Short mmCIF file of C-alpha atoms and ligand atoms in Angstrom, two decimals:
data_model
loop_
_atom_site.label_atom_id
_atom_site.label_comp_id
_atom_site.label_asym_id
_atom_site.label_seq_id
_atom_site.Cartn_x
_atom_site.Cartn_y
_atom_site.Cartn_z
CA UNK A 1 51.02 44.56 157.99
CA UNK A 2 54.91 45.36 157.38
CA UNK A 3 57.55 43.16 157.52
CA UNK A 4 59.36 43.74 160.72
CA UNK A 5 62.18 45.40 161.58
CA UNK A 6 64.23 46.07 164.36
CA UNK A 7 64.91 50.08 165.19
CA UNK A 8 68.40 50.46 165.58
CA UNK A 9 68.23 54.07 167.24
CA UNK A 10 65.41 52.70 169.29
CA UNK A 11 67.43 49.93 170.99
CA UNK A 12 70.71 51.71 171.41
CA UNK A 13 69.15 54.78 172.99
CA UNK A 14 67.58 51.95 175.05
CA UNK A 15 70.42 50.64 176.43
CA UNK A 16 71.67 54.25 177.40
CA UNK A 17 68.86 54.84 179.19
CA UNK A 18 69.04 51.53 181.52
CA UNK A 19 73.35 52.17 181.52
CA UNK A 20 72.10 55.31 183.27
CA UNK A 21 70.31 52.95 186.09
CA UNK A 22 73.05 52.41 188.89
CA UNK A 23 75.96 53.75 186.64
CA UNK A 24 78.91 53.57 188.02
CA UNK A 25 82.13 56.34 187.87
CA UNK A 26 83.96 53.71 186.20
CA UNK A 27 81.63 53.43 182.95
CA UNK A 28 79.97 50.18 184.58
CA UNK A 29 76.43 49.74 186.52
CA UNK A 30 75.99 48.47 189.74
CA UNK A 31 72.61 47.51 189.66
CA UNK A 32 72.15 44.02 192.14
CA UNK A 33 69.33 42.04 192.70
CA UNK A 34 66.61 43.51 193.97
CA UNK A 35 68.34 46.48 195.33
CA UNK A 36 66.54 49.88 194.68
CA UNK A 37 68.26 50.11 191.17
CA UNK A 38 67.12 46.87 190.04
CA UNK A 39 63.67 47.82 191.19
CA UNK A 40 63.99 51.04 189.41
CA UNK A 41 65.28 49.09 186.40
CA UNK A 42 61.95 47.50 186.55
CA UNK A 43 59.76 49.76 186.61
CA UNK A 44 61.37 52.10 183.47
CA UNK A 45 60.77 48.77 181.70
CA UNK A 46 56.98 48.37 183.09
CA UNK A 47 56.46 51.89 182.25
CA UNK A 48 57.87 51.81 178.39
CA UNK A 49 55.70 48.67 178.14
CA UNK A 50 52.24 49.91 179.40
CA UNK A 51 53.11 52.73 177.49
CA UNK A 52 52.88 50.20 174.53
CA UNK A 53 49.70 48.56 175.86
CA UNK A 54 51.61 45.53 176.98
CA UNK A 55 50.06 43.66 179.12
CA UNK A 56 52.84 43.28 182.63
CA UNK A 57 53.22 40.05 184.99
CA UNK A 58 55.49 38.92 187.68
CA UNK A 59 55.50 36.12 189.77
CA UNK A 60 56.06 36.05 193.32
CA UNK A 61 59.98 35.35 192.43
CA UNK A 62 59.81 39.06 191.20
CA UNK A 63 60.42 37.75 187.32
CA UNK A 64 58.81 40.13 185.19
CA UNK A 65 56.73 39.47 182.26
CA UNK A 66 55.37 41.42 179.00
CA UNK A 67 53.21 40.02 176.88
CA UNK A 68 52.29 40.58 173.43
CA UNK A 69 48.62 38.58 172.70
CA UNK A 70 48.53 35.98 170.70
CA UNK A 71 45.09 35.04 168.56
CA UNK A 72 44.95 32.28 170.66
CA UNK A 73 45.93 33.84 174.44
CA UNK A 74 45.53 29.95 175.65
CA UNK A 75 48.44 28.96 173.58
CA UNK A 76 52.04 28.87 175.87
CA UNK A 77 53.87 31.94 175.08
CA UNK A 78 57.21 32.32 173.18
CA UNK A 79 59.42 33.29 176.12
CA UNK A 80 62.37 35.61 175.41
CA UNK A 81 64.30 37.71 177.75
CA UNK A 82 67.04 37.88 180.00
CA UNK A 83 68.41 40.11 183.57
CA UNK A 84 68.27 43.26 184.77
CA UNK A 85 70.82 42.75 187.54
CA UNK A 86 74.21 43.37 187.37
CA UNK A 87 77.35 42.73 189.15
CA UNK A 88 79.09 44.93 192.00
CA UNK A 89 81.39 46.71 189.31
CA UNK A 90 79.49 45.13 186.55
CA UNK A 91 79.10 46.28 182.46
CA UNK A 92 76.37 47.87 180.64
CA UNK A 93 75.32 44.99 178.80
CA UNK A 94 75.31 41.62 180.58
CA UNK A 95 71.81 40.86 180.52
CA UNK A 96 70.45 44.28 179.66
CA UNK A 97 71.47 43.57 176.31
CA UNK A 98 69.21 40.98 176.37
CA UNK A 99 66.06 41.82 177.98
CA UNK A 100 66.00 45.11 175.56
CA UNK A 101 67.03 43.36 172.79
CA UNK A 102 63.90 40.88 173.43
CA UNK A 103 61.88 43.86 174.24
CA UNK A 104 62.82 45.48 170.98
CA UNK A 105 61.84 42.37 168.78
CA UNK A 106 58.36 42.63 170.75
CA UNK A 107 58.05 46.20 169.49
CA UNK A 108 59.23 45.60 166.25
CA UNK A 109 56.21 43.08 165.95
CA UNK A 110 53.60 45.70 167.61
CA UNK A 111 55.07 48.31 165.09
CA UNK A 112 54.38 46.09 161.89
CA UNK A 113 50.88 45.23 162.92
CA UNK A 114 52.25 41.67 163.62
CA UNK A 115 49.98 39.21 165.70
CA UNK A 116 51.46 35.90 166.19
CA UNK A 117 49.01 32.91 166.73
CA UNK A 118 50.47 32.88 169.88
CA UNK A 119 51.57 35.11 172.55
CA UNK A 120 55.11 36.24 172.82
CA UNK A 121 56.86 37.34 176.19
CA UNK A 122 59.68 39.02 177.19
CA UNK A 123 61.05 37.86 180.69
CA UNK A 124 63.51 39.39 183.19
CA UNK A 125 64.63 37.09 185.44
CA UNK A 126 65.55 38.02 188.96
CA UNK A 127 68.85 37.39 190.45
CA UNK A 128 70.86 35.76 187.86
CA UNK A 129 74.11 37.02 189.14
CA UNK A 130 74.23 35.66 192.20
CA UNK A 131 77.09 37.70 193.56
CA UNK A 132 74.19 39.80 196.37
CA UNK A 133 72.19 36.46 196.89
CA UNK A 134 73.60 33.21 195.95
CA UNK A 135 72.92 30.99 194.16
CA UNK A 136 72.40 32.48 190.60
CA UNK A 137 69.65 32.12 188.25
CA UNK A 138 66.91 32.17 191.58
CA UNK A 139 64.34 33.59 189.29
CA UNK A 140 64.49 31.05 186.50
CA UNK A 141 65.24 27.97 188.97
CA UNK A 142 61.99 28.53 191.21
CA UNK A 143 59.92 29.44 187.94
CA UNK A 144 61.01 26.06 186.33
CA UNK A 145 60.58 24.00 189.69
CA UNK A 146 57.35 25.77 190.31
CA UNK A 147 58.28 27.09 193.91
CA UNK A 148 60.78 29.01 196.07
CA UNK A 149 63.28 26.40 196.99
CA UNK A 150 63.18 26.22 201.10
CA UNK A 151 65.71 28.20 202.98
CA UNK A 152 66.00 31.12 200.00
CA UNK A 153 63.77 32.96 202.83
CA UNK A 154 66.56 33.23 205.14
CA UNK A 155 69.81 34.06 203.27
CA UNK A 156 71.05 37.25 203.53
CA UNK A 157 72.92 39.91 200.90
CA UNK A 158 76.28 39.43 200.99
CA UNK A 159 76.80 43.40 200.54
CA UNK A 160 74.67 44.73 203.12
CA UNK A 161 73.03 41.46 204.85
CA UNK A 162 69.32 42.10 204.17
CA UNK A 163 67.06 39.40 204.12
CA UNK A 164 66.24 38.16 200.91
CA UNK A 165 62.78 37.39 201.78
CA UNK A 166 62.81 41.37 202.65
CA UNK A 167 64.29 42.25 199.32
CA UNK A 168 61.71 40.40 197.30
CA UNK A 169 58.82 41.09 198.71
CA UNK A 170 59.49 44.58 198.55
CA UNK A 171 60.82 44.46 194.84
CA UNK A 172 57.11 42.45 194.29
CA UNK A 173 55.10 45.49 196.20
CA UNK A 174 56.81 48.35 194.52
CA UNK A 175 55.42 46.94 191.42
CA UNK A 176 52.35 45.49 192.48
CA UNK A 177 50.02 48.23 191.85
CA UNK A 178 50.93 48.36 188.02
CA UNK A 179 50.87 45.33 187.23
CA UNK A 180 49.50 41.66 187.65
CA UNK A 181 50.19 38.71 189.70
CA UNK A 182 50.97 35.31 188.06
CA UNK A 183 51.68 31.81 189.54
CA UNK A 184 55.54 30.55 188.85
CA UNK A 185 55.91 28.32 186.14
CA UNK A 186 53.60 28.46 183.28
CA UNK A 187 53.76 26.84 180.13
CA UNK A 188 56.51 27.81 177.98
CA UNK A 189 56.43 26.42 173.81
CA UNK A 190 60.07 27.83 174.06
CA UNK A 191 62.26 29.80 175.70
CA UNK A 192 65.22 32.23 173.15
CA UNK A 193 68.28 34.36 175.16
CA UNK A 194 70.58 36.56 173.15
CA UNK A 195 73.30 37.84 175.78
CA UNK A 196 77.10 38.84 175.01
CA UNK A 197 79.91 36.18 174.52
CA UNK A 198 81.95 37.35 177.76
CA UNK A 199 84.67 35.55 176.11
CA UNK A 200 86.65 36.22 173.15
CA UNK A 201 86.16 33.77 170.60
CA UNK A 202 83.63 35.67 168.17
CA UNK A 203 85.52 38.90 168.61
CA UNK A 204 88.92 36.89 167.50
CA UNK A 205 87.00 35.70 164.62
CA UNK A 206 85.16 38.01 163.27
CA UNK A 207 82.22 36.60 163.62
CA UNK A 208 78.81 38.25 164.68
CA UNK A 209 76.55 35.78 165.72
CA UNK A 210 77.06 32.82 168.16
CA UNK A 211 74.46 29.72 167.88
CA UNK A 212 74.51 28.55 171.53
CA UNK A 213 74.12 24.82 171.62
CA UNK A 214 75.03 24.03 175.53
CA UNK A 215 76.08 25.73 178.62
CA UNK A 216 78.91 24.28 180.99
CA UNK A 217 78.65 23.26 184.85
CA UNK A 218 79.18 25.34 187.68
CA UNK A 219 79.67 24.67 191.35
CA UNK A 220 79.99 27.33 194.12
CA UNK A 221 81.58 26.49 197.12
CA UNK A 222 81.79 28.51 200.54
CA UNK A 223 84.94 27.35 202.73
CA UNK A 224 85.13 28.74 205.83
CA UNK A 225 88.54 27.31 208.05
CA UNK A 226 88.48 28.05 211.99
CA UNK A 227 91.41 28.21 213.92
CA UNK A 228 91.98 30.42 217.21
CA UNK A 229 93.09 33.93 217.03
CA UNK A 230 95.65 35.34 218.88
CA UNK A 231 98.36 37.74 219.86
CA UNK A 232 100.78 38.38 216.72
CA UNK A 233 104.19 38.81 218.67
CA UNK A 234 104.20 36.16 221.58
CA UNK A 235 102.55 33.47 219.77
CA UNK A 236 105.42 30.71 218.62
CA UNK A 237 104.69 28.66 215.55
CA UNK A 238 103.97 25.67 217.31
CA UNK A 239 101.14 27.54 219.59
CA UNK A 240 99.49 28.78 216.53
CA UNK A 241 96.60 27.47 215.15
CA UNK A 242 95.80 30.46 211.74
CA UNK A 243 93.36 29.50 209.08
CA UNK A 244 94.32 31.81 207.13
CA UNK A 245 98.30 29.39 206.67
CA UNK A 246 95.32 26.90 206.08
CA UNK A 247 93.32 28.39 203.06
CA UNK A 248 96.72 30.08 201.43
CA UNK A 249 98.31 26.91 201.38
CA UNK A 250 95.13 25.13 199.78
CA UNK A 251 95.06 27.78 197.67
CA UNK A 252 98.20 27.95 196.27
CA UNK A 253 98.18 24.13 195.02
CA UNK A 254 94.63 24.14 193.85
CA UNK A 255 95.76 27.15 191.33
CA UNK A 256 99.35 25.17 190.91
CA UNK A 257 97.30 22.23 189.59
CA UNK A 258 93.69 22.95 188.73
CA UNK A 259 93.82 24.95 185.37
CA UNK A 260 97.26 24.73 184.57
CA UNK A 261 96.32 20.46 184.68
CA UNK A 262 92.87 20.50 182.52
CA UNK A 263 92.61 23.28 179.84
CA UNK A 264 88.73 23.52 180.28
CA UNK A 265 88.50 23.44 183.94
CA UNK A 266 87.72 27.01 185.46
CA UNK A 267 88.96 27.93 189.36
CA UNK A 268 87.76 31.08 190.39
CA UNK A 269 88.25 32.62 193.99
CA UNK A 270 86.52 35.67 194.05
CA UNK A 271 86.14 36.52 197.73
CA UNK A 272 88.53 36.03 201.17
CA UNK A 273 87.81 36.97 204.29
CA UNK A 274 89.36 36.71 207.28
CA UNK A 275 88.22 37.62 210.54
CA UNK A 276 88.58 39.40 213.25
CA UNK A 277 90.87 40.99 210.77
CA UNK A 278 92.82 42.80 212.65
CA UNK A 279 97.12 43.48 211.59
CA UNK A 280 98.44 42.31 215.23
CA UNK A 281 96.13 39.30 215.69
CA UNK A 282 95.60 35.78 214.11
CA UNK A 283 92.70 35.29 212.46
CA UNK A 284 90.06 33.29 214.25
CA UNK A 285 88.64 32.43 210.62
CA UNK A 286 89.55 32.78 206.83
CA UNK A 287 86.92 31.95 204.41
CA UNK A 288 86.84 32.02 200.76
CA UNK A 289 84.04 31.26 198.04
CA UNK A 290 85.07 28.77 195.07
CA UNK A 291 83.55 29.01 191.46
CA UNK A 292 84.55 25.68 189.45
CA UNK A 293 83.61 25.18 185.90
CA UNK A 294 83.66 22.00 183.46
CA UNK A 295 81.61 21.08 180.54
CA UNK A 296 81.41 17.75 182.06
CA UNK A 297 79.81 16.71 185.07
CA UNK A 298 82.20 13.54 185.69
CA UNK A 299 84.83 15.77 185.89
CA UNK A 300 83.52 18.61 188.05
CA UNK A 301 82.94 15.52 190.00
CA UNK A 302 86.41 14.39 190.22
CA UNK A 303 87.91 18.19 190.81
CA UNK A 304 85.37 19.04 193.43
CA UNK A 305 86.44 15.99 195.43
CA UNK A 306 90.12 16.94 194.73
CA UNK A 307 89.61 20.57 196.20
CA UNK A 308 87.65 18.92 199.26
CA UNK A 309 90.40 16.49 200.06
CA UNK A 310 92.98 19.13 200.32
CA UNK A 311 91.23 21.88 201.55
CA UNK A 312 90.43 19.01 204.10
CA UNK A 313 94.41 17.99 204.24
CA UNK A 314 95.29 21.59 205.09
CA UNK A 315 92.96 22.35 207.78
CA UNK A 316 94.63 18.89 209.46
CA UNK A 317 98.21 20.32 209.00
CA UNK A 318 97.79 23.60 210.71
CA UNK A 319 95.11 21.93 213.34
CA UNK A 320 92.45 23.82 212.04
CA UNK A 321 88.89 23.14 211.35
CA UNK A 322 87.15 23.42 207.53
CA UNK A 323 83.40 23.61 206.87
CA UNK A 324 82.32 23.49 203.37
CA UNK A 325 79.08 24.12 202.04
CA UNK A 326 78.29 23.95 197.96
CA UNK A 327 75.98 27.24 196.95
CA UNK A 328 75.55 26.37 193.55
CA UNK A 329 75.30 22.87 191.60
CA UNK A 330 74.21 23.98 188.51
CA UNK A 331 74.96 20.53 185.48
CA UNK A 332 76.10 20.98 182.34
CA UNK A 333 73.46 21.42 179.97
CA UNK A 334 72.64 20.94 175.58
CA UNK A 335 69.98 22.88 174.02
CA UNK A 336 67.14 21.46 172.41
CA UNK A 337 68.31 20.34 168.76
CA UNK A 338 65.25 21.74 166.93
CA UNK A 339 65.54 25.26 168.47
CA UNK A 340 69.43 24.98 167.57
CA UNK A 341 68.38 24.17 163.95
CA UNK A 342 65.67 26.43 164.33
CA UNK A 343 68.66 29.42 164.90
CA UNK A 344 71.34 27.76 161.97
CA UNK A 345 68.34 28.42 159.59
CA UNK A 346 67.31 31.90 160.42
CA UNK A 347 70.93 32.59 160.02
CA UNK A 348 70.87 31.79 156.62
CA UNK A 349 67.57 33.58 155.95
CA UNK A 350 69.03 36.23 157.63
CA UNK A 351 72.45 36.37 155.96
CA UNK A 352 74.63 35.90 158.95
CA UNK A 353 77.74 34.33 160.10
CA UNK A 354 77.21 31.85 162.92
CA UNK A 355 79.77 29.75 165.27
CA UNK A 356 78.26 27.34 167.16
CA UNK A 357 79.57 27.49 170.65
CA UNK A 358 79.05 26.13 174.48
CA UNK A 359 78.96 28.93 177.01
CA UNK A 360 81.33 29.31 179.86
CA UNK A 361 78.72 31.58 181.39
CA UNK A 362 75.81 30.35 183.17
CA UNK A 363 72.67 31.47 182.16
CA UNK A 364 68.80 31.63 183.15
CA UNK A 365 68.48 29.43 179.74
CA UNK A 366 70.22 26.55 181.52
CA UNK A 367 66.86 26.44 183.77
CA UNK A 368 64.71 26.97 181.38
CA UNK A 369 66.18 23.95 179.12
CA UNK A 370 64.32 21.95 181.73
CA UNK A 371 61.09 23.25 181.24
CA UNK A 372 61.08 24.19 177.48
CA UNK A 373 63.06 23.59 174.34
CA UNK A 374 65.54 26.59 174.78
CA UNK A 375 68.53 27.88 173.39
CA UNK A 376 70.70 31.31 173.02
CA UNK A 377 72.41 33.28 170.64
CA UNK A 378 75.76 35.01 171.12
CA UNK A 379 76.99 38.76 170.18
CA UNK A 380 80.88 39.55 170.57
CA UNK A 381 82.07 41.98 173.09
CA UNK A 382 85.36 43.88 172.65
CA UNK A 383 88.28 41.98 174.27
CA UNK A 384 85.84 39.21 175.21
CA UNK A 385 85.99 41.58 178.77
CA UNK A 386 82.69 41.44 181.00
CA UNK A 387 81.67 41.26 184.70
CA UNK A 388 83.56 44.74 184.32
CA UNK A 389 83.03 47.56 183.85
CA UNK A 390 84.71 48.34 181.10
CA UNK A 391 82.26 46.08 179.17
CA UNK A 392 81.71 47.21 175.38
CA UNK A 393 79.48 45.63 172.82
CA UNK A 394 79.95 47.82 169.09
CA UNK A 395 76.46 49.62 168.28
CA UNK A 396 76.85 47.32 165.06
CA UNK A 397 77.03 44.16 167.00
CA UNK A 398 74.01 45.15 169.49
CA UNK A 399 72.28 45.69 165.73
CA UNK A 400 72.83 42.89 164.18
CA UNK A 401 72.05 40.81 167.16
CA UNK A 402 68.89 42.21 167.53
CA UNK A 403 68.35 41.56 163.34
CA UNK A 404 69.10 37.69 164.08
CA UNK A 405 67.04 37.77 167.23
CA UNK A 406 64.06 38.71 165.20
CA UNK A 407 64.93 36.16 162.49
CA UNK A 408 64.74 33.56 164.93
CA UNK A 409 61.48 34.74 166.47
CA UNK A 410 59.85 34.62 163.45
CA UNK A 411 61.60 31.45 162.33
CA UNK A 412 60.09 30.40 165.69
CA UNK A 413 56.96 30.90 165.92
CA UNK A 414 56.42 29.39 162.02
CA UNK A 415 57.33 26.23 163.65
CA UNK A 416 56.13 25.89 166.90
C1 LIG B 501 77.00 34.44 185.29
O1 LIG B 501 76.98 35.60 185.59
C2 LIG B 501 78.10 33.57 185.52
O2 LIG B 501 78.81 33.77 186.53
O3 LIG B 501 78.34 32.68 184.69
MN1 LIG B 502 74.30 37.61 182.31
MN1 LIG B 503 76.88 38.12 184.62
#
């Protein structure tokens, strides 16, 4: 047995080869949940792995699972992984970057005869995005409750309205002859993510590893304001009754007040639409989706109600009606201290430079703090740019990532 060591070439041509999965013209992928690229994501990863002699899994969320044996296969595994899925016009390396970087470690172990006491699995999760099915994270949140929440079966893709029920069971049977079937929500000892910053902070600093230590809330809203469409030239001002006055006027003083007011909040509108949506009529409906963001629940609290009250104040001043519905309620969350420590330490074995830092991004780690000790580990990405496609993480960055990510592993699995 050989110490182990990551391949460089190995994982970069790697992530070429999945960039080529739903590449887009614009040097992105678009590669969403459980569409046929995802599922063809899937199985280039199933294949590479049997070709290994990997044992494969998934669940009937879809989340895949390789496993490396342990000498004691009754031990919980080491989980580490990440997604497959991308956004619409989404990078190369959100989550890719960390499912084959976790996949690498594994093969760095097979490669230098390395069997761990016990087993050691890399996990895609399904549907972390959330931007074709919401809410995010679906395949970590039903693993870690044990079940499909009710009512998943019935929402529909936001790009081309299949059923999600549809969509999964299909992504389950194109794999299902190759590999085996597993009940949700195992035993984890612990659960390790390396993904890219999406921000700029390590970038700015010159630093190449971020020690994860929490991840901030989130809250998805869907607003959808009703009025009464009609004709564009004889209608008078006091006749009309346009949601669309309603949600623009909301709008404009929730971005007036929201960030400008509280330097950590985050107000995202990432969607509008307005129905029948035609240039000579008023809209019967306007509707708009809401991503808020706070490391602390108290205040996501306080700003939700704020955005209710005047979302709720406009529809009253152009006598229109507001529904609101919240998609996603996902609470702040702190990693487990002794996987944190676990991290600072391999970083000084290893010889990097850490940060410690709280991610604006949700993650499928958030879950699985819940069900295991858990935490992540950063790598910077140029202009801190992602959900874009213009996404770039330095080959040297991907590398030295990977380096730490085995550290930690093996820093890991000595203690657990
Ligand atoms: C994850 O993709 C997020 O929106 O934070
Ligand atoms: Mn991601
Ligand atoms: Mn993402």
């Amino acid at each position: 047995m050989t110490s182990p060591q990551v391949s460089a070439d190995r994982l970069l041509a790697r992530l070429d080869a999945f960039a080529a999965i739903g590449a887009t013209p614009g040097g992105g992928v678009n590669r969403q949940a459980l569409t046929r690229r995802d599922r063809e994501a899937r199985a280039f990863l199933t294949a590479l792995s049997k070709a290994r002699g990997f044992s494969v899994f998934q669940d009937d969320m879809a989340n895949l699972f390789i496993r490396m044996e342990g000498r004691d296969p009754s031990l919980p595994p080491l989980l580490i992984g990440s997604h497959l899925d991308s956004q619409p016009a989404g990078g190369r390396f959100d989550g890719a970057l960390g499912t084959l970087t976790a996949f690498e470690v594994l093969e760095s172990l097979a490669d230098a005869g390395v069997v761990p006491q016990r087993p050691v699995e890399v996990v895609v999760w399904t549907n972390e995005e959330g931007c074709r099915f919401a809410p995010g994270c679906m395949g970590s949140r039903a693993f870690v409750e044990g079940s499909i929440p009710d009512g998943w079966e019935a929402l529909r893709a936001v790009d081309d309205g299949a059923l999600f029920d549809d969509e999964r069971l299909a992504t389950i049977a194109a794999l299902a002859p190759d590999v085996g079937h597993r009940a949700l929500g195992c035993p984890v000892a612990a659960y390790l993510e390396l993904h890219i910053e999406q921000g700029p902070s390590l970038e700015r600093e010159e630093i190449p590893v971020g020690i994860v230590t929490g991840v901030q809330g989130t809250r998805w809203l869907e607003v959808l304001f009703e009025g009464q469409t009609a004709h564009a030239g004889t209608t008078a001002l006091q006749y009309r009754r346009d949601p669309l006055k309603a949600l623009t006027a909301a709008l404009a003083e929730l971005y007036a007040t929201i960030m400008p007011e509280n330097a950590e909040a985050r107000f995202t509108v990432g969607r509008i639409a307005v129905t029948p949506g035609s240039v000579n009529a008023i809209p019967a409906t306007a509707g708009c989706s809401i991503d808020l963001r706070h490391p602390q629940a108290d205040v996501l609290d306080r700003l939700e109600a704020r955005i209710r009250k005047r979302l709720a104040e406009a529809a009253e001043a152009e006598v229109v009606t507001v529904a609101i519905s919240k998609t996603v309620d996902m609470a702040p969350v702190t990693f487990a201290d002794d996987v944190v420590s676990a991290l600072q330490i391999a970083a000084q074995k290893g010889g990097f430079r850490t940060r410690a830092m709280i991610s604006g991004a949700f993650h499928d780690a958030l879950f699985l703090a819940g069900h295991a000790p858990s935490a992540m580990i950063f790598v910077p990405c140029r202009d801190g740019l992602s959900h874009n496609e213009a996404e770039f993480v330095r080959p040297e960055d991907s590398i030295a990532g990977a380096r730490m990510f085995l550290t930690s592993v093996l820093e890991l699995l000595s203690r657990l």
